[in-house]
Amino acid sequence: MKETEEGSALQVDFTKLDRVTGCVPVAIQDADTGEVLLVAYTDEEAMRRSFQERRLILYSSSRRALWEKGATSGCRFELVEAFVNCEQNSLLYRVRPWPQGSTHGICHTQNQGGAPRHSCYYRRINLDTLALTHVEP
């Protein structure tokens, strides 16, 4: 078990953007529910491929390579719409599980049943103690 991914202590990585150059953050939102599923990064090549192929293709800051979400797990996503913010320094992608009608998670971590989690935001922060509580065990 990785403490960062499964533990109950808050350990925010405030240095992440120092290591990511040539990229912008992209919020990934469920096109049907509006739920924010993931915040990731994209570079120009990943963005263009996502737009051309209508699939969720991102830039992996840890592997320093393009990454199609779900290429390994099979949990792929169709790119439905894309938006840019006012300063053009972040993007919003609205996605749906692909193929149409499939249901699966987006997170690389798994729940207690061994399935990918539906969202990467599966722990709630206690605002008084800063302890984390799993909302999607």
mmCIF file of C-alpha atoms in Angstrom:
data_model
loop_
_atom_site.group_PDB
_atom_site.id
_atom_site.type_symbol
_atom_site.label_atom_id
_atom_site.label_comp_id
_atom_site.label_asym_id
_atom_site.label_seq_id
_atom_site.Cartn_x
_atom_site.Cartn_y
_atom_site.Cartn_z
ATOM 1 C CA MET A 1 0.000 0.000 0.000
ATOM 2 C CA LYS A 2 1.328 3.430 -0.926
ATOM 3 C CA GLU A 3 0.779 5.863 1.932
ATOM 4 C CA THR A 4 0.285 8.748 -0.502
ATOM 5 C CA GLU A 5 -2.500 6.919 -2.353
ATOM 6 C CA GLU A 6 -4.215 4.967 0.427
ATOM 7 C CA GLY A 7 -3.176 6.521 3.732
ATOM 8 C CA SER A 8 -5.068 8.833 6.034
ATOM 9 C CA ALA A 9 -2.415 11.594 6.244
ATOM 10 C CA LEU A 10 -2.591 14.677 4.012
ATOM 11 C CA GLN A 11 0.630 14.889 1.916
ATOM 12 C CA VAL A 12 -0.003 17.421 -0.869
ATOM 13 C CA ASP A 13 2.816 17.582 -3.462
ATOM 14 C CA PHE A 14 3.354 21.323 -3.820
ATOM 15 C CA THR A 15 6.464 20.764 -5.976
ATOM 16 C CA LYS A 16 4.749 18.848 -8.827
ATOM 17 C CA LEU A 17 4.591 21.827 -11.193
ATOM 18 C CA ASP A 18 8.320 22.466 -10.657
ATOM 19 C CA ARG A 19 8.960 19.116 -12.391
ATOM 20 C CA VAL A 20 6.444 19.522 -15.221
ATOM 21 C CA THR A 21 7.559 21.787 -18.068
ATOM 22 C CA GLY A 22 5.870 22.324 -21.405
ATOM 23 C CA CYS A 23 2.535 21.165 -19.996
ATOM 24 C CA VAL A 24 -0.698 22.624 -18.696
ATOM 25 C CA PRO A 25 -3.163 21.136 -16.223
ATOM 26 C CA VAL A 26 -6.329 19.611 -17.628
ATOM 27 C CA ALA A 27 -9.399 18.898 -15.517
ATOM 28 C CA ILE A 28 -11.249 15.771 -16.631
ATOM 29 C CA GLN A 29 -15.006 15.961 -16.102
ATOM 30 C CA ASP A 30 -17.767 13.417 -16.679
ATOM 31 C CA ALA A 31 -19.777 14.835 -19.611
ATOM 32 C CA ASP A 32 -23.044 13.463 -18.234
ATOM 33 C CA THR A 33 -22.829 14.102 -14.486
ATOM 34 C CA GLY A 34 -20.431 17.061 -14.310
ATOM 35 C CA GLU A 35 -18.325 15.248 -11.711
ATOM 36 C CA VAL A 36 -14.603 16.078 -11.752
ATOM 37 C CA LEU A 37 -12.832 12.735 -12.188
ATOM 38 C CA LEU A 38 -9.175 13.663 -12.489
ATOM 39 C CA VAL A 39 -6.745 16.531 -12.908
ATOM 40 C CA ALA A 40 -3.822 15.633 -15.150
ATOM 41 C CA TYR A 41 -1.420 17.314 -17.578
ATOM 42 C CA THR A 42 -1.254 17.653 -21.318
ATOM 43 C CA ASP A 43 1.412 18.902 -23.657
ATOM 44 C CA GLU A 44 0.758 20.203 -27.165
ATOM 45 C CA GLU A 45 1.181 16.806 -28.830
ATOM 46 C CA ALA A 46 -1.163 15.027 -26.399
ATOM 47 C CA MET A 47 -3.725 17.810 -26.786
ATOM 48 C CA ARG A 48 -3.665 17.650 -30.586
ATOM 49 C CA ARG A 49 -3.925 13.844 -30.587
ATOM 50 C CA SER A 50 -6.831 13.984 -28.142
ATOM 51 C CA PHE A 51 -8.646 16.436 -30.399
ATOM 52 C CA GLN A 52 -7.924 14.482 -33.589
ATOM 53 C CA GLU A 53 -8.710 11.038 -32.191
ATOM 54 C CA ARG A 54 -11.486 12.145 -29.792
ATOM 55 C CA ARG A 55 -9.884 10.063 -27.031
ATOM 56 C CA LEU A 56 -8.410 10.994 -23.668
ATOM 57 C CA ILE A 57 -4.676 11.250 -24.321
ATOM 58 C CA LEU A 58 -2.580 12.985 -21.679
ATOM 59 C CA TYR A 59 1.029 13.608 -20.736
ATOM 60 C CA SER A 60 2.398 11.507 -17.899
ATOM 61 C CA SER A 61 4.615 13.747 -15.787
ATOM 62 C CA SER A 62 6.078 10.741 -13.951
ATOM 63 C CA ARG A 63 6.928 8.771 -17.116
ATOM 64 C CA ARG A 64 7.538 11.890 -19.216
ATOM 65 C CA ALA A 65 5.594 10.392 -22.110
ATOM 66 C CA LEU A 66 2.222 10.503 -23.829
ATOM 67 C CA TRP A 67 -0.348 8.297 -22.189
ATOM 68 C CA GLU A 68 -3.749 7.226 -23.437
ATOM 69 C CA LYS A 69 -5.941 6.889 -20.379
ATOM 70 C CA GLY A 70 -6.999 3.255 -20.215
ATOM 71 C CA ALA A 71 -4.636 1.842 -22.856
ATOM 72 C CA THR A 72 -3.403 -0.721 -20.310
ATOM 73 C CA SER A 73 -6.476 -1.160 -18.120
ATOM 74 C CA GLY A 74 -9.069 -1.006 -20.891
ATOM 75 C CA CYS A 75 -10.848 1.887 -19.130
ATOM 76 C CA ARG A 76 -10.750 4.267 -22.100
ATOM 77 C CA PHE A 77 -12.550 7.592 -22.464
ATOM 78 C CA GLU A 78 -14.058 9.429 -25.417
ATOM 79 C CA LEU A 79 -13.314 13.169 -25.582
ATOM 80 C CA VAL A 80 -16.703 14.871 -25.967
ATOM 81 C CA GLU A 81 -15.774 18.557 -25.554
ATOM 82 C CA ALA A 82 -12.776 20.692 -24.661
ATOM 83 C CA PHE A 83 -12.589 24.162 -23.093
ATOM 84 C CA VAL A 84 -9.743 26.561 -22.338
ATOM 85 C CA ASN A 85 -9.669 28.974 -19.391
ATOM 86 C CA CYS A 86 -9.452 32.781 -19.663
ATOM 87 C CA GLU A 87 -5.635 32.900 -19.424
ATOM 88 C CA GLN A 88 -5.211 29.876 -21.733
ATOM 89 C CA ASN A 89 -3.069 28.088 -19.167
ATOM 90 C CA SER A 90 -5.391 25.206 -18.314
ATOM 91 C CA LEU A 91 -7.956 23.048 -20.088
ATOM 92 C CA LEU A 92 -11.185 21.264 -19.250
ATOM 93 C CA TYR A 93 -12.035 18.020 -21.032
ATOM 94 C CA ARG A 94 -15.519 16.547 -20.820
ATOM 95 C CA VAL A 95 -15.367 12.777 -21.347
ATOM 96 C CA ARG A 96 -17.458 9.592 -21.448
ATOM 97 C CA PRO A 97 -16.370 5.990 -20.903
ATOM 98 C CA TRP A 98 -15.586 4.316 -24.214
ATOM 99 C CA PRO A 99 -16.918 2.230 -25.840
ATOM 100 C CA GLN A 100 -20.291 3.898 -25.340
ATOM 101 C CA GLY A 101 -22.306 2.397 -22.515
ATOM 102 C CA SER A 102 -19.356 0.875 -20.672
ATOM 103 C CA THR A 103 -18.852 1.747 -17.028
ATOM 104 C CA HIS A 104 -15.503 1.737 -15.357
ATOM 105 C CA GLY A 105 -13.216 3.796 -13.199
ATOM 106 C CA ILE A 106 -10.700 6.408 -14.200
ATOM 107 C CA CYS A 107 -8.234 6.230 -11.306
ATOM 108 C CA HIS A 108 -5.076 4.097 -11.448
ATOM 109 C CA THR A 109 -5.748 3.000 -7.859
ATOM 110 C CA GLN A 110 -8.234 0.274 -7.035
ATOM 111 C CA ASN A 111 -11.006 0.035 -4.484
ATOM 112 C CA GLN A 112 -11.221 -2.772 -1.918
ATOM 113 C CA GLY A 113 -12.991 -4.935 -4.510
ATOM 114 C CA GLY A 114 -10.033 -4.599 -6.909
ATOM 115 C CA ALA A 115 -11.839 -2.379 -9.446
ATOM 116 C CA PRO A 116 -10.471 0.980 -10.644
ATOM 117 C CA ARG A 117 -11.986 3.825 -8.651
ATOM 118 C CA HIS A 118 -14.635 5.930 -10.393
ATOM 119 C CA SER A 119 -12.833 9.196 -9.549
ATOM 120 C CA CYS A 120 -9.375 10.165 -8.347
ATOM 121 C CA TYR A 121 -11.047 12.222 -5.606
ATOM 122 C CA TYR A 122 -11.862 9.297 -3.315
ATOM 123 C CA ARG A 123 -10.724 10.762 0.035
ATOM 124 C CA ARG A 124 -12.359 13.592 1.957
ATOM 125 C CA ILE A 125 -10.187 15.959 4.019
ATOM 126 C CA ASN A 126 -11.327 16.666 7.569
ATOM 127 C CA LEU A 127 -10.961 20.443 7.621
ATOM 128 C CA ASP A 128 -10.172 20.487 11.356
ATOM 129 C CA THR A 129 -7.714 17.596 11.698
ATOM 130 C CA LEU A 130 -6.525 17.277 8.055
ATOM 131 C CA ALA A 131 -7.098 13.514 8.325
ATOM 132 C CA LEU A 132 -8.296 11.745 5.178
ATOM 133 C CA THR A 133 -11.342 9.495 5.018
ATOM 134 C CA HIS A 134 -12.090 7.150 2.119
ATOM 135 C CA VAL A 135 -15.441 7.921 0.481
ATOM 136 C CA GLU A 136 -14.960 5.270 -2.208
ATOM 137 C CA PRO A 137 -13.281 2.388 -0.313
#
